């Protein structure tokens, strides 16, 4: 077993940096490409953006289950990201293939489907699965490995904004996306993905997470005896075994609402900056560095923050930040210096994201049995990046197109506030989430 000093895990930090760089250059700027280059309305932009989370709702459990069973982490991640690269680059050819709107939407949707099914599960789920796998029982070092996230996001957003203005073309996003995607593939190919610490089973819950009780864990491991030959077989538990505790049901529900809120920000914040606040591409490009400054600090001191606040409070603080940001965006529409205020507010993005995702990934890992670790990350991403994000992008686009940005941000603020009440209320836990968990238990025995 290697010491902490020997294990700097540079490769894991690079994985985080290059994977999030694909999102910073691709997913964050593509809505502007759809609007300005393809000439699509906000509702259609929301529809196309929602393809990724909705498709990944199916793709997450498929790929996480596959790597759980086969252990082929490298092969799966490399192959999927290369396919995702080709799908993303193909979007750039759409304006040259047709002038008809429905054909452009169809071709773009097909490309987004390919990216969502092959690439996005790697970025959003398998990277975390690999990091947690390598760390084994040293999950408290998780935050340090995610320091690459703000660095990758900052550099990708800044480079995309800078090149877009210098080249006077939104096609700069495809250049930056290709650089980060290929760098990710090379990193996966050369680093060691085997556990670096001795795995320890049945670790006590140190971080205020929701580890299953012994009874629940044993209940999930159903043993079936074949009466013909007397062989006792333990069936492979499904993802539904993760929902047999009311706290787990409440956690994944809360992450769905958080996914809704963050999806609206991801899909329409950059578009909102350019269309409603008339910000320049270079000003939008500052979003990456500003958000990453605070994100790096939180990730670096993640271990101390985790032990002081606990995962539960970290998630609540993160959702409160979303509420504050949305209220601020409403105010920005009505003041002359709104673009600068919105840009300064991006400092809170780093705090909110690092708190939310670090705490969520650890909680999902700790509520899962050993052979369900990857599937726990898959279910987390189904809730956060799948169902929540898909509905958020779709509904956000419809509201933006019909009633404008002010109403859109107000709706998100109200929903996020309500989700905090649901997450902290014992009454809701007893009346809603407990019956759901009991229902799952009965139908999975």
Short mmCIF file of C-alpha atoms in Angstrom, two decimals:
data_model
loop_
_atom_site.label_atom_id
_atom_site.label_comp_id
_atom_site.label_asym_id
_atom_site.label_seq_id
_atom_site.Cartn_x
_atom_site.Cartn_y
_atom_site.Cartn_z
CA UNK A 1 0.00 0.00 0.00
CA UNK A 2 1.42 3.35 -1.06
CA UNK A 3 1.57 6.42 1.11
CA UNK A 4 -0.38 9.61 0.45
CA UNK A 5 2.89 11.33 -0.43
CA UNK A 6 3.66 8.77 -3.12
CA UNK A 7 0.16 9.04 -4.55
CA UNK A 8 -0.26 12.50 -6.03
CA UNK A 9 -2.76 11.09 -8.55
CA UNK A 10 -1.80 13.55 -11.28
CA UNK A 11 -3.54 11.32 -13.81
CA UNK A 12 -6.85 11.48 -11.94
CA UNK A 13 -6.66 15.27 -11.79
CA UNK A 14 -5.97 15.37 -15.54
CA UNK A 15 -8.96 13.12 -16.19
CA UNK A 16 -11.17 15.57 -14.30
CA UNK A 17 -9.67 18.56 -16.12
CA UNK A 18 -9.94 17.20 -19.65
CA UNK A 19 -13.41 15.68 -19.17
CA UNK A 20 -14.96 18.87 -17.81
CA UNK A 21 -13.11 20.78 -20.52
CA UNK A 22 -15.29 18.99 -23.06
CA UNK A 23 -18.36 20.38 -21.31
CA UNK A 24 -16.90 23.87 -20.92
CA UNK A 25 -16.11 24.14 -24.62
CA UNK A 26 -18.92 22.03 -26.09
CA UNK A 27 -22.11 21.92 -24.07
CA UNK A 28 -21.80 25.45 -22.68
CA UNK A 29 -21.30 27.14 -26.08
CA UNK A 30 -23.40 24.90 -28.32
CA UNK A 31 -26.68 26.63 -27.35
CA UNK A 32 -25.23 29.87 -28.73
CA UNK A 33 -24.21 27.97 -31.89
CA UNK A 34 -27.76 26.63 -32.25
CA UNK A 35 -29.21 30.11 -31.85
CA UNK A 36 -26.81 32.19 -33.95
CA UNK A 37 -25.52 29.76 -36.58
CA UNK A 38 -28.47 27.40 -37.01
CA UNK A 39 -31.02 30.16 -36.38
CA UNK A 40 -33.17 28.19 -33.92
CA UNK A 41 -35.59 29.59 -31.34
CA UNK A 42 -35.05 29.27 -27.59
CA UNK A 43 -37.62 26.48 -27.30
CA UNK A 44 -35.86 24.45 -30.00
CA UNK A 45 -32.50 25.14 -28.37
CA UNK A 46 -33.94 23.79 -25.14
CA UNK A 47 -35.25 20.71 -26.94
CA UNK A 48 -31.88 19.90 -28.49
CA UNK A 49 -30.05 20.54 -25.21
CA UNK A 50 -32.48 18.20 -23.42
CA UNK A 51 -31.50 15.30 -25.70
CA UNK A 52 -28.23 14.79 -23.84
CA UNK A 53 -29.73 14.36 -20.36
CA UNK A 54 -32.74 12.34 -21.55
CA UNK A 55 -30.62 9.90 -23.57
CA UNK A 56 -28.06 9.67 -20.78
CA UNK A 57 -30.92 8.62 -18.48
CA UNK A 58 -30.70 5.31 -20.34
CA UNK A 59 -27.00 5.44 -21.12
CA UNK A 60 -25.77 5.95 -17.54
CA UNK A 61 -27.10 2.66 -16.14
CA UNK A 62 -26.07 0.80 -19.30
CA UNK A 63 -22.42 1.85 -19.26
CA UNK A 64 -21.96 1.80 -15.48
CA UNK A 65 -23.46 -1.69 -15.31
CA UNK A 66 -21.22 -2.79 -18.17
CA UNK A 67 -17.99 -1.67 -16.52
CA UNK A 68 -19.17 -3.12 -13.20
CA UNK A 69 -19.50 -6.51 -14.85
CA UNK A 70 -16.55 -6.46 -17.26
CA UNK A 71 -14.03 -4.20 -15.50
CA UNK A 72 -13.04 -2.79 -18.92
CA UNK A 73 -12.71 0.82 -17.84
CA UNK A 74 -10.01 1.94 -20.25
CA UNK A 75 -11.43 0.29 -23.37
CA UNK A 76 -14.92 1.64 -22.73
CA UNK A 77 -13.84 5.20 -21.95
CA UNK A 78 -11.46 5.51 -24.91
CA UNK A 79 -13.89 4.07 -27.46
CA UNK A 80 -16.82 6.12 -26.22
CA UNK A 81 -14.97 9.43 -26.20
CA UNK A 82 -13.69 8.96 -29.74
CA UNK A 83 -17.24 8.31 -30.93
CA UNK A 84 -18.42 11.36 -28.98
CA UNK A 85 -15.76 13.47 -30.70
CA UNK A 86 -16.97 12.46 -34.15
CA UNK A 87 -20.59 13.13 -33.21
CA UNK A 88 -19.80 16.60 -31.84
CA UNK A 89 -17.70 17.60 -34.84
CA UNK A 90 -20.50 16.52 -37.18
CA UNK A 91 -22.71 19.29 -35.74
CA UNK A 92 -20.39 21.81 -37.36
CA UNK A 93 -21.29 20.48 -40.83
CA UNK A 94 -25.06 20.86 -40.36
CA UNK A 95 -25.29 24.49 -41.63
CA UNK A 96 -23.62 23.41 -44.90
CA UNK A 97 -25.89 20.41 -45.45
CA UNK A 98 -29.30 22.09 -45.39
CA UNK A 99 -31.08 25.42 -45.05
CA UNK A 100 -34.32 23.78 -43.92
CA UNK A 101 -34.94 24.16 -40.20
CA UNK A 102 -36.45 20.74 -39.51
CA UNK A 103 -33.58 18.99 -41.31
CA UNK A 104 -31.06 20.99 -39.30
CA UNK A 105 -32.85 20.04 -36.09
CA UNK A 106 -32.96 16.37 -37.13
CA UNK A 107 -29.25 16.18 -38.04
CA UNK A 108 -28.21 18.04 -34.91
CA UNK A 109 -30.41 15.80 -32.77
CA UNK A 110 -28.82 12.66 -34.22
CA UNK A 111 -25.35 14.00 -33.41
CA UNK A 112 -26.43 14.97 -29.90
CA UNK A 113 -27.86 11.49 -29.41
CA UNK A 114 -24.49 9.95 -30.25
CA UNK A 115 -22.64 12.27 -27.88
CA UNK A 116 -25.21 11.68 -25.13
CA UNK A 117 -25.14 7.90 -25.38
CA UNK A 118 -21.39 7.39 -25.74
CA UNK A 119 -19.53 10.44 -24.42
CA UNK A 120 -21.58 12.07 -21.70
CA UNK A 121 -21.78 8.97 -19.45
CA UNK A 122 -17.98 8.85 -19.47
CA UNK A 123 -17.65 12.51 -18.49
CA UNK A 124 -20.44 12.59 -15.92
CA UNK A 125 -20.31 9.11 -14.38
CA UNK A 126 -17.37 6.90 -15.32
CA UNK A 127 -14.71 9.47 -14.41
CA UNK A 128 -16.06 9.63 -10.85
CA UNK A 129 -16.37 5.84 -10.79
CA UNK A 130 -12.71 5.48 -11.75
CA UNK A 131 -11.55 8.06 -9.20
CA UNK A 132 -13.46 6.39 -6.37
CA UNK A 133 -12.21 2.99 -7.52
CA UNK A 134 -8.58 4.09 -7.42
CA UNK A 135 -8.98 5.75 -4.02
CA UNK A 136 -10.71 2.64 -2.60
CA UNK A 137 -11.22 3.30 1.15
CA UNK A 138 -9.59 6.76 1.03
CA UNK A 139 -12.69 8.59 -0.21
CA UNK A 140 -11.69 11.63 1.85
CA UNK A 141 -9.08 12.35 -0.85
CA UNK A 142 -11.79 12.62 -3.51
CA UNK A 143 -12.01 16.42 -3.40
CA UNK A 144 -8.27 16.79 -4.05
CA UNK A 145 -8.61 14.78 -7.27
CA UNK A 146 -11.42 17.08 -8.46
CA UNK A 147 -9.14 20.11 -8.40
CA UNK A 148 -8.72 19.40 -12.10
CA UNK A 149 -12.40 20.24 -12.68
CA UNK A 150 -12.20 24.02 -12.13
CA UNK A 151 -8.90 24.20 -13.99
CA UNK A 152 -10.31 22.33 -16.98
CA UNK A 153 -13.54 24.30 -16.98
CA UNK A 154 -11.79 27.66 -16.62
CA UNK A 155 -9.29 27.07 -19.39
CA UNK A 156 -11.83 25.58 -21.81
CA UNK A 157 -14.39 28.36 -21.36
CA UNK A 158 -11.73 31.05 -21.54
CA UNK A 159 -10.09 29.55 -24.64
CA UNK A 160 -13.43 29.10 -26.38
CA UNK A 161 -14.54 32.65 -25.63
CA UNK A 162 -11.14 34.07 -26.60
CA UNK A 163 -10.88 32.14 -29.88
CA UNK A 164 -14.51 32.89 -30.75
CA UNK A 165 -13.80 36.61 -30.55
CA UNK A 166 -10.40 36.41 -32.28
CA UNK A 167 -11.61 34.19 -35.11
CA UNK A 168 -15.03 35.86 -35.17
CA UNK A 169 -16.53 32.40 -35.43
CA UNK A 170 -18.36 30.06 -33.06
CA UNK A 171 -16.58 27.17 -34.78
CA UNK A 172 -13.80 27.82 -32.26
CA UNK A 173 -15.73 25.64 -29.83
CA UNK A 174 -15.09 22.56 -32.00
CA UNK A 175 -11.34 23.24 -31.97
CA UNK A 176 -11.19 23.49 -28.19
CA UNK A 177 -13.49 20.49 -27.72
CA UNK A 178 -11.23 18.34 -29.92
CA UNK A 179 -8.14 19.32 -27.93
CA UNK A 180 -9.68 18.39 -24.59
CA UNK A 181 -11.32 15.22 -25.86
CA UNK A 182 -8.12 13.84 -27.41
CA UNK A 183 -6.14 14.83 -24.31
CA UNK A 184 -8.63 12.87 -22.21
CA UNK A 185 -8.26 9.78 -24.40
CA UNK A 186 -4.46 9.90 -24.17
CA UNK A 187 -4.58 10.32 -20.38
CA UNK A 188 -6.91 7.33 -19.94
CA UNK A 189 -4.60 5.22 -22.09
CA UNK A 190 -1.45 5.89 -20.05
CA UNK A 191 -2.54 6.07 -16.38
CA UNK A 192 -3.07 3.23 -13.90
CA UNK A 193 -6.72 2.71 -12.91
CA UNK A 194 -6.16 -0.02 -10.32
CA UNK A 195 -6.96 0.68 -6.61
CA UNK A 196 -4.03 2.38 -4.84
CA UNK A 197 -5.23 1.67 -1.31
CA UNK A 198 -6.31 -1.50 0.40
CA UNK A 199 -10.14 -1.68 0.13
CA UNK A 200 -11.91 -1.84 3.48
CA UNK A 201 -15.48 -3.10 3.67
CA UNK A 202 -18.20 -1.89 6.03
CA UNK A 203 -16.52 1.41 6.81
CA UNK A 204 -18.39 3.52 9.36
CA UNK A 205 -20.25 6.50 8.00
CA UNK A 206 -17.87 9.36 8.72
CA UNK A 207 -19.34 12.13 6.61
CA UNK A 208 -23.01 12.20 7.52
CA UNK A 209 -23.89 10.11 4.47
CA UNK A 210 -26.63 7.54 4.29
CA UNK A 211 -24.96 4.16 4.40
CA UNK A 212 -27.39 1.25 4.32
CA UNK A 213 -27.92 -0.51 7.59
CA UNK A 214 -26.73 -4.04 8.06
CA UNK A 215 -30.28 -5.32 7.78
CA UNK A 216 -30.91 -3.43 4.58
CA UNK A 217 -27.65 -4.59 3.07
CA UNK A 218 -28.33 -8.20 3.96
CA UNK A 219 -31.87 -7.91 2.67
CA UNK A 220 -30.55 -6.71 -0.66
CA UNK A 221 -28.30 -9.74 -0.95
CA UNK A 222 -31.02 -12.32 -1.56
CA UNK A 223 -29.81 -15.93 -1.76
CA UNK A 224 -31.74 -18.31 -4.02
CA UNK A 225 -31.34 -22.07 -3.63
CA UNK A 226 -31.79 -24.30 -6.66
CA UNK A 227 -33.84 -27.24 -5.32
CA UNK A 228 -32.71 -29.52 -8.15
CA UNK A 229 -28.98 -29.46 -7.54
CA UNK A 230 -28.74 -27.73 -4.17
CA UNK A 231 -26.63 -24.85 -5.53
CA UNK A 232 -27.07 -21.56 -3.70
CA UNK A 233 -26.94 -18.58 -6.04
CA UNK A 234 -26.70 -14.91 -5.11
CA UNK A 235 -28.36 -12.94 -7.91
CA UNK A 236 -26.73 -9.78 -9.21
CA UNK A 237 -28.54 -6.94 -7.39
CA UNK A 238 -30.16 -4.34 -9.61
CA UNK A 239 -29.99 -0.57 -9.36
CA UNK A 240 -33.37 -0.60 -7.59
CA UNK A 241 -31.71 -2.03 -4.48
CA UNK A 242 -30.25 1.44 -3.98
CA UNK A 243 -33.75 2.82 -3.32
CA UNK A 244 -34.72 0.59 -0.41
CA UNK A 245 -34.02 3.28 2.22
CA UNK A 246 -36.16 6.45 2.56
CA UNK A 247 -33.07 8.64 3.01
CA UNK A 248 -31.70 7.34 -0.29
CA UNK A 249 -34.99 8.04 -2.08
CA UNK A 250 -34.99 11.57 -0.67
CA UNK A 251 -31.36 12.08 -1.69
CA UNK A 252 -31.88 11.04 -5.31
CA UNK A 253 -35.08 13.10 -5.53
CA UNK A 254 -33.26 16.16 -4.25
CA UNK A 255 -30.49 15.62 -6.78
CA UNK A 256 -33.14 15.51 -9.53
CA UNK A 257 -34.41 18.96 -8.56
CA UNK A 258 -30.85 20.25 -8.36
CA UNK A 259 -30.21 18.83 -11.83
CA UNK A 260 -33.26 20.74 -13.10
CA UNK A 261 -31.97 24.05 -11.73
CA UNK A 262 -28.39 23.64 -12.88
CA UNK A 263 -29.49 22.49 -16.36
CA UNK A 264 -31.33 25.77 -16.91
CA UNK A 265 -28.18 27.65 -15.91
CA UNK A 266 -25.97 25.52 -18.18
CA UNK A 267 -28.31 25.68 -21.16
CA UNK A 268 -29.31 29.34 -21.09
CA UNK A 269 -26.92 31.42 -18.97
CA UNK A 270 -24.48 32.10 -21.82
CA UNK A 271 -27.38 32.74 -24.21
CA UNK A 272 -28.96 35.01 -21.60
CA UNK A 273 -25.72 36.95 -21.27
CA UNK A 274 -25.48 37.63 -25.02
CA UNK A 275 -29.16 38.08 -25.88
CA UNK A 276 -30.60 39.83 -22.81
CA UNK A 277 -27.58 41.46 -21.19
CA UNK A 278 -25.66 42.06 -24.46
CA UNK A 279 -22.35 40.84 -23.06
CA UNK A 280 -19.34 40.31 -25.34
CA UNK A 281 -17.81 36.88 -25.99
CA UNK A 282 -14.69 37.87 -24.04
CA UNK A 283 -16.80 38.79 -21.01
CA UNK A 284 -18.61 35.46 -21.22
CA UNK A 285 -15.19 33.82 -21.51
CA UNK A 286 -14.39 35.11 -18.01
CA UNK A 287 -17.06 32.83 -16.57
CA UNK A 288 -14.63 29.92 -16.55
CA UNK A 289 -11.75 31.56 -14.64
CA UNK A 290 -14.05 33.34 -12.17
CA UNK A 291 -15.99 30.23 -11.25
CA UNK A 292 -12.84 28.17 -11.04
CA UNK A 293 -11.03 30.41 -8.54
CA UNK A 294 -13.47 29.59 -5.76
CA UNK A 295 -13.93 26.03 -6.99
CA UNK A 296 -10.22 25.26 -6.64
CA UNK A 297 -10.22 26.59 -3.08
CA UNK A 298 -13.21 24.47 -2.04
CA UNK A 299 -11.88 21.33 -3.71
CA UNK A 300 -8.45 21.82 -2.12
CA UNK A 301 -9.95 22.13 1.37
CA UNK A 302 -12.66 19.59 0.62
CA UNK A 303 -11.63 17.21 3.41
CA UNK A 304 -11.88 19.94 6.05
CA UNK A 305 -15.15 21.31 4.65
CA UNK A 306 -16.64 17.81 4.53
CA UNK A 307 -15.83 17.06 8.17
CA UNK A 308 -17.03 20.48 9.34
CA UNK A 309 -20.30 20.77 7.40
CA UNK A 310 -21.14 17.21 6.45
CA UNK A 311 -22.49 16.18 3.07
CA UNK A 312 -26.08 17.11 3.89
CA UNK A 313 -25.32 20.75 4.71
CA UNK A 314 -23.01 21.00 1.71
CA UNK A 315 -25.89 20.06 -0.60
CA UNK A 316 -28.25 22.53 1.07
CA UNK A 317 -25.74 25.38 0.80
CA UNK A 318 -25.23 24.57 -2.87
CA UNK A 319 -28.96 24.75 -3.59
CA UNK A 320 -29.21 28.05 -1.69
CA UNK A 321 -26.51 29.42 -3.98
CA UNK A 322 -28.60 28.44 -7.01
CA UNK A 323 -31.56 30.36 -5.56
CA UNK A 324 -29.42 33.44 -4.96
CA UNK A 325 -27.93 33.32 -8.46
CA UNK A 326 -31.34 33.09 -10.13
CA UNK A 327 -32.67 36.05 -8.12
CA UNK A 328 -29.57 38.01 -9.12
CA UNK A 329 -30.14 37.25 -12.81
CA UNK A 330 -33.68 38.61 -12.51
CA UNK A 331 -32.26 41.83 -11.10
CA UNK A 332 -29.58 42.00 -13.82
CA UNK A 333 -32.23 42.38 -16.54
CA UNK A 334 -33.42 45.64 -15.00
CA UNK A 335 -30.10 47.42 -14.42
CA UNK A 336 -27.64 48.90 -16.92
CA UNK A 337 -24.61 47.11 -15.48
CA UNK A 338 -26.38 43.76 -15.27
CA UNK A 339 -23.84 41.96 -17.47
CA UNK A 340 -21.03 42.81 -15.06
CA UNK A 341 -23.06 41.82 -11.99
CA UNK A 342 -23.96 38.48 -13.60
CA UNK A 343 -20.30 37.91 -14.43
CA UNK A 344 -19.23 38.66 -10.84
CA UNK A 345 -21.92 36.27 -9.58
CA UNK A 346 -20.11 33.49 -11.40
CA UNK A 347 -17.73 33.38 -8.43
CA UNK A 348 -20.50 31.54 -6.60
CA UNK A 349 -20.67 28.86 -9.29
CA UNK A 350 -17.38 27.38 -8.14
CA UNK A 351 -18.52 27.14 -4.53
CA UNK A 352 -21.90 25.67 -5.40
CA UNK A 353 -20.68 23.12 -7.92
CA UNK A 354 -17.77 21.84 -5.86
CA UNK A 355 -19.91 21.47 -2.74
CA UNK A 356 -22.77 19.78 -4.57
CA UNK A 357 -20.96 17.30 -6.73
CA UNK A 358 -18.34 16.25 -4.20
CA UNK A 359 -20.94 15.59 -1.51
CA UNK A 360 -23.33 13.89 -3.93
CA UNK A 361 -20.70 11.54 -5.39
CA UNK A 362 -19.58 10.46 -1.92
CA UNK A 363 -23.12 9.89 -0.68
CA UNK A 364 -24.00 7.83 -3.74
CA UNK A 365 -20.86 5.76 -3.23
CA UNK A 366 -21.50 5.14 0.46
CA UNK A 367 -25.13 4.02 0.12
CA UNK A 368 -24.06 1.33 -2.37
CA UNK A 369 -22.77 -2.18 -1.78
CA UNK A 370 -19.42 -3.14 -3.29
CA UNK A 371 -20.88 -4.58 -6.50
CA UNK A 372 -23.19 -1.59 -6.96
CA UNK A 373 -20.64 1.24 -6.71
CA UNK A 374 -20.66 2.13 -10.40
CA UNK A 375 -24.42 1.73 -10.59
CA UNK A 376 -24.82 4.12 -7.67
CA UNK A 377 -22.94 6.75 -9.65
CA UNK A 378 -25.11 5.83 -12.61
CA UNK A 379 -28.31 6.37 -10.62
CA UNK A 380 -26.99 9.67 -9.29
CA UNK A 381 -26.31 10.80 -12.83
CA UNK A 382 -29.69 9.51 -14.02
CA UNK A 383 -31.30 11.75 -11.41
CA UNK A 384 -29.00 14.78 -11.71
CA UNK A 385 -27.66 14.79 -15.26
CA UNK A 386 -30.47 12.71 -16.76
CA UNK A 387 -34.06 13.25 -15.63
CA UNK A 388 -33.49 16.53 -13.80
CA UNK A 389 -31.33 18.11 -16.49
CA UNK A 390 -33.55 16.91 -19.34
CA UNK A 391 -36.73 18.33 -17.86
CA UNK A 392 -34.87 21.50 -16.84
CA UNK A 393 -33.54 22.21 -20.33
CA UNK A 394 -36.87 21.42 -21.99
CA UNK A 395 -39.07 23.39 -19.59
CA UNK A 396 -36.54 26.21 -19.30
CA UNK A 397 -36.44 26.63 -23.08
CA UNK A 398 -40.23 26.73 -23.36
CA UNK A 399 -40.52 29.33 -20.58
CA UNK A 400 -37.67 31.40 -22.02
CA UNK A 401 -39.25 31.47 -25.48
CA UNK A 402 -42.80 32.23 -24.30
CA UNK A 403 -42.38 34.42 -21.21
CA UNK A 404 -38.75 35.54 -21.24
CA UNK A 405 -35.68 35.18 -19.06
CA UNK A 406 -37.11 36.88 -15.95
CA UNK A 407 -39.90 34.32 -15.56
CA UNK A 408 -37.50 31.47 -16.31
CA UNK A 409 -35.08 32.43 -13.55
CA UNK A 410 -37.95 33.06 -11.11
CA UNK A 411 -39.40 29.58 -11.70
CA UNK A 412 -36.01 27.97 -11.06
CA UNK A 413 -35.57 29.95 -7.83
CA UNK A 414 -38.99 28.85 -6.53
CA UNK A 415 -38.41 25.19 -7.43
CA UNK A 416 -34.96 25.15 -5.82
CA UNK A 417 -36.35 26.73 -2.64
CA UNK A 418 -39.12 24.12 -2.47
CA UNK A 419 -36.60 21.30 -2.91
CA UNK A 420 -34.67 22.48 0.16
CA UNK A 421 -37.84 22.15 2.23
CA UNK A 422 -38.42 18.63 0.88
CA UNK A 423 -34.84 17.65 1.66
CA UNK A 424 -34.90 18.89 5.25
CA UNK A 425 -38.46 18.02 6.32
CA UNK A 426 -38.93 14.91 8.48
CA UNK A 427 -42.65 15.08 7.76
CA UNK A 428 -42.02 14.71 4.03
CA UNK A 429 -39.58 11.88 4.74
CA UNK A 430 -42.25 9.93 6.64
CA UNK A 431 -45.21 10.67 4.39
CA UNK A 432 -43.63 10.48 0.93
CA UNK A 433 -40.19 8.91 0.82
CA UNK A 434 -40.76 6.15 3.38
CA UNK A 435 -43.73 4.66 1.48
CA UNK A 436 -41.73 4.77 -1.75
CA UNK A 437 -38.82 2.86 -0.20
CA UNK A 438 -41.22 0.29 1.30
CA UNK A 439 -42.82 -0.17 -2.11
CA UNK A 440 -39.41 -0.77 -3.71
CA UNK A 441 -38.46 -3.30 -1.02
CA UNK A 442 -41.66 -5.28 -1.48
CA UNK A 443 -41.32 -5.50 -5.22
CA UNK A 444 -37.62 -6.36 -5.21
CA UNK A 445 -37.69 -9.23 -2.75
#
